């Protein structure tokens, strides 16, 4: 419904697949900081018409996005990266780190998406 020179970018991480199949050119997702490959998988599968793969990738992403809300931005992203072994330092005050209970929820979401790595054996 928009001119060809106009690009619609989607801002709701849980609706990227749906937006692309309805004509959005892309997305601006917070989850891209945590799961960039998964976002690329959604996009590439959707534009090539592989709806099953795009939907499957979207469904893997959704719990991660919901888990980011366990903390105040950018605390959720930093906690997820830290749990994945990529610590980028703490958030500045007043953003507090996730509680152990919330870290458990974040770890569960990352694990369900296949993003948690096994610790390396020395």
Short mmCIF file of C-alpha atoms in Angstrom, two decimals:
data_model
loop_
_atom_site.label_atom_id
_atom_site.label_comp_id
_atom_site.label_asym_id
_atom_site.label_seq_id
_atom_site.Cartn_x
_atom_site.Cartn_y
_atom_site.Cartn_z
CA UNK A 1 0.00 0.00 0.00
CA UNK A 2 3.04 2.32 0.12
CA UNK A 3 5.15 3.69 -2.75
CA UNK A 4 8.10 1.51 -3.81
CA UNK A 5 10.57 4.10 -2.52
CA UNK A 6 9.05 3.87 0.97
CA UNK A 7 10.29 1.12 3.30
CA UNK A 8 8.35 -0.16 6.28
CA UNK A 9 10.48 -1.49 9.12
CA UNK A 10 8.86 -3.52 11.84
CA UNK A 11 9.57 -2.78 15.49
CA UNK A 12 7.91 -5.69 17.27
CA UNK A 13 10.36 -8.60 17.53
CA UNK A 14 7.59 -11.18 17.94
CA UNK A 15 5.99 -10.20 14.62
CA UNK A 16 8.93 -10.01 12.21
CA UNK A 17 7.91 -12.99 10.05
CA UNK A 18 4.33 -11.75 9.78
CA UNK A 19 5.44 -8.22 8.91
CA UNK A 20 7.78 -9.40 6.16
CA UNK A 21 5.15 -11.56 4.48
CA UNK A 22 2.86 -8.53 4.47
CA UNK A 23 5.49 -6.36 2.79
CA UNK A 24 7.77 -4.91 5.47
CA UNK A 25 11.35 -4.52 4.26
CA UNK A 26 12.91 -5.50 7.58
CA UNK A 27 12.90 -4.94 11.32
CA UNK A 28 14.66 -3.08 14.10
CA UNK A 29 14.75 -5.78 16.78
CA UNK A 30 16.38 -5.65 20.21
CA UNK A 31 16.86 -9.41 19.95
CA UNK A 32 19.35 -8.92 17.12
CA UNK A 33 21.91 -8.12 19.81
CA UNK A 34 21.39 -11.59 21.27
CA UNK A 35 20.41 -13.82 18.35
CA UNK A 36 21.52 -12.21 15.07
CA UNK A 37 21.64 -15.50 13.13
CA UNK A 38 18.08 -16.31 14.14
CA UNK A 39 16.89 -12.92 12.85
CA UNK A 40 18.69 -13.48 9.55
CA UNK A 41 17.06 -16.92 9.33
CA UNK A 42 13.60 -15.39 9.75
CA UNK A 43 14.23 -12.76 7.11
CA UNK A 44 15.89 -14.99 4.53
CA UNK A 45 13.33 -17.77 4.87
CA UNK A 46 10.43 -15.31 4.62
CA UNK A 47 11.72 -13.54 1.50
CA UNK A 48 12.41 -16.82 -0.28
CA UNK A 49 8.88 -18.01 0.56
CA UNK A 50 9.88 -20.79 2.97
CA UNK A 51 7.09 -20.01 5.40
CA UNK A 52 7.61 -23.11 7.53
CA UNK A 53 11.27 -22.23 8.19
CA UNK A 54 10.51 -18.55 8.79
CA UNK A 55 7.71 -19.37 11.22
CA UNK A 56 9.87 -21.95 13.03
CA UNK A 57 12.67 -19.38 13.46
CA UNK A 58 10.16 -16.76 14.63
CA UNK A 59 8.79 -19.18 17.22
CA UNK A 60 12.33 -19.83 18.49
CA UNK A 61 12.90 -16.08 18.78
CA UNK A 62 9.70 -15.14 20.62
CA UNK A 63 10.66 -16.49 24.08
CA UNK A 64 13.96 -14.61 23.90
CA UNK A 65 12.15 -11.34 23.25
CA UNK A 66 9.75 -11.98 26.09
CA UNK A 67 12.66 -12.83 28.40
CA UNK A 68 14.37 -9.50 27.62
CA UNK A 69 11.50 -7.90 29.53
CA UNK A 70 12.73 -9.59 32.71
CA UNK A 71 14.98 -6.57 33.13
CA UNK A 72 14.96 -2.89 32.36
CA UNK A 73 16.55 -2.08 29.00
CA UNK A 74 19.38 -2.67 28.29
CA UNK A 75 19.70 -4.99 31.30
CA UNK A 76 17.92 -7.89 29.62
CA UNK A 77 20.21 -7.83 26.59
CA UNK A 78 23.32 -7.57 28.78
CA UNK A 79 22.12 -10.45 30.97
CA UNK A 80 21.40 -12.64 27.95
CA UNK A 81 24.82 -11.97 26.44
CA UNK A 82 26.53 -12.63 29.77
CA UNK A 83 24.72 -15.96 30.17
CA UNK A 84 25.87 -16.85 26.66
CA UNK A 85 29.49 -16.15 27.65
CA UNK A 86 29.77 -12.72 26.03
CA UNK A 87 29.84 -10.32 28.95
CA UNK A 88 29.78 -6.69 27.87
CA UNK A 89 29.76 -5.29 31.38
CA UNK A 90 27.01 -4.22 33.72
CA UNK A 91 24.37 -1.62 33.02
CA UNK A 92 24.81 1.78 34.58
CA UNK A 93 22.70 2.81 37.53
CA UNK A 94 19.77 2.81 38.00
CA UNK A 95 19.44 -0.34 35.85
CA UNK A 96 20.02 -3.27 38.19
CA UNK A 97 21.27 -6.72 37.18
CA UNK A 98 18.74 -9.54 36.90
CA UNK A 99 17.93 -11.42 40.09
CA UNK A 100 18.93 -15.12 40.19
CA UNK A 101 15.29 -16.08 39.56
CA UNK A 102 15.08 -13.85 36.50
CA UNK A 103 18.45 -15.10 35.28
CA UNK A 104 17.01 -18.61 35.44
CA UNK A 105 14.10 -17.50 33.23
CA UNK A 106 16.49 -15.87 30.79
CA UNK A 107 18.67 -18.98 30.67
CA UNK A 108 15.60 -21.14 29.99
CA UNK A 109 14.56 -18.93 27.05
CA UNK A 110 18.07 -18.93 25.59
CA UNK A 111 18.37 -22.69 26.05
CA UNK A 112 15.00 -23.31 24.37
CA UNK A 113 16.21 -21.27 21.39
CA UNK A 114 19.39 -23.32 21.21
CA UNK A 115 21.64 -20.38 22.09
CA UNK A 116 23.28 -21.72 25.24
CA UNK A 117 26.65 -23.31 24.65
CA UNK A 118 28.07 -26.14 26.68
CA UNK A 119 30.94 -24.95 28.86
CA UNK A 120 34.34 -25.79 27.42
CA UNK A 121 36.29 -28.47 29.20
CA UNK A 122 39.81 -27.50 30.16
#
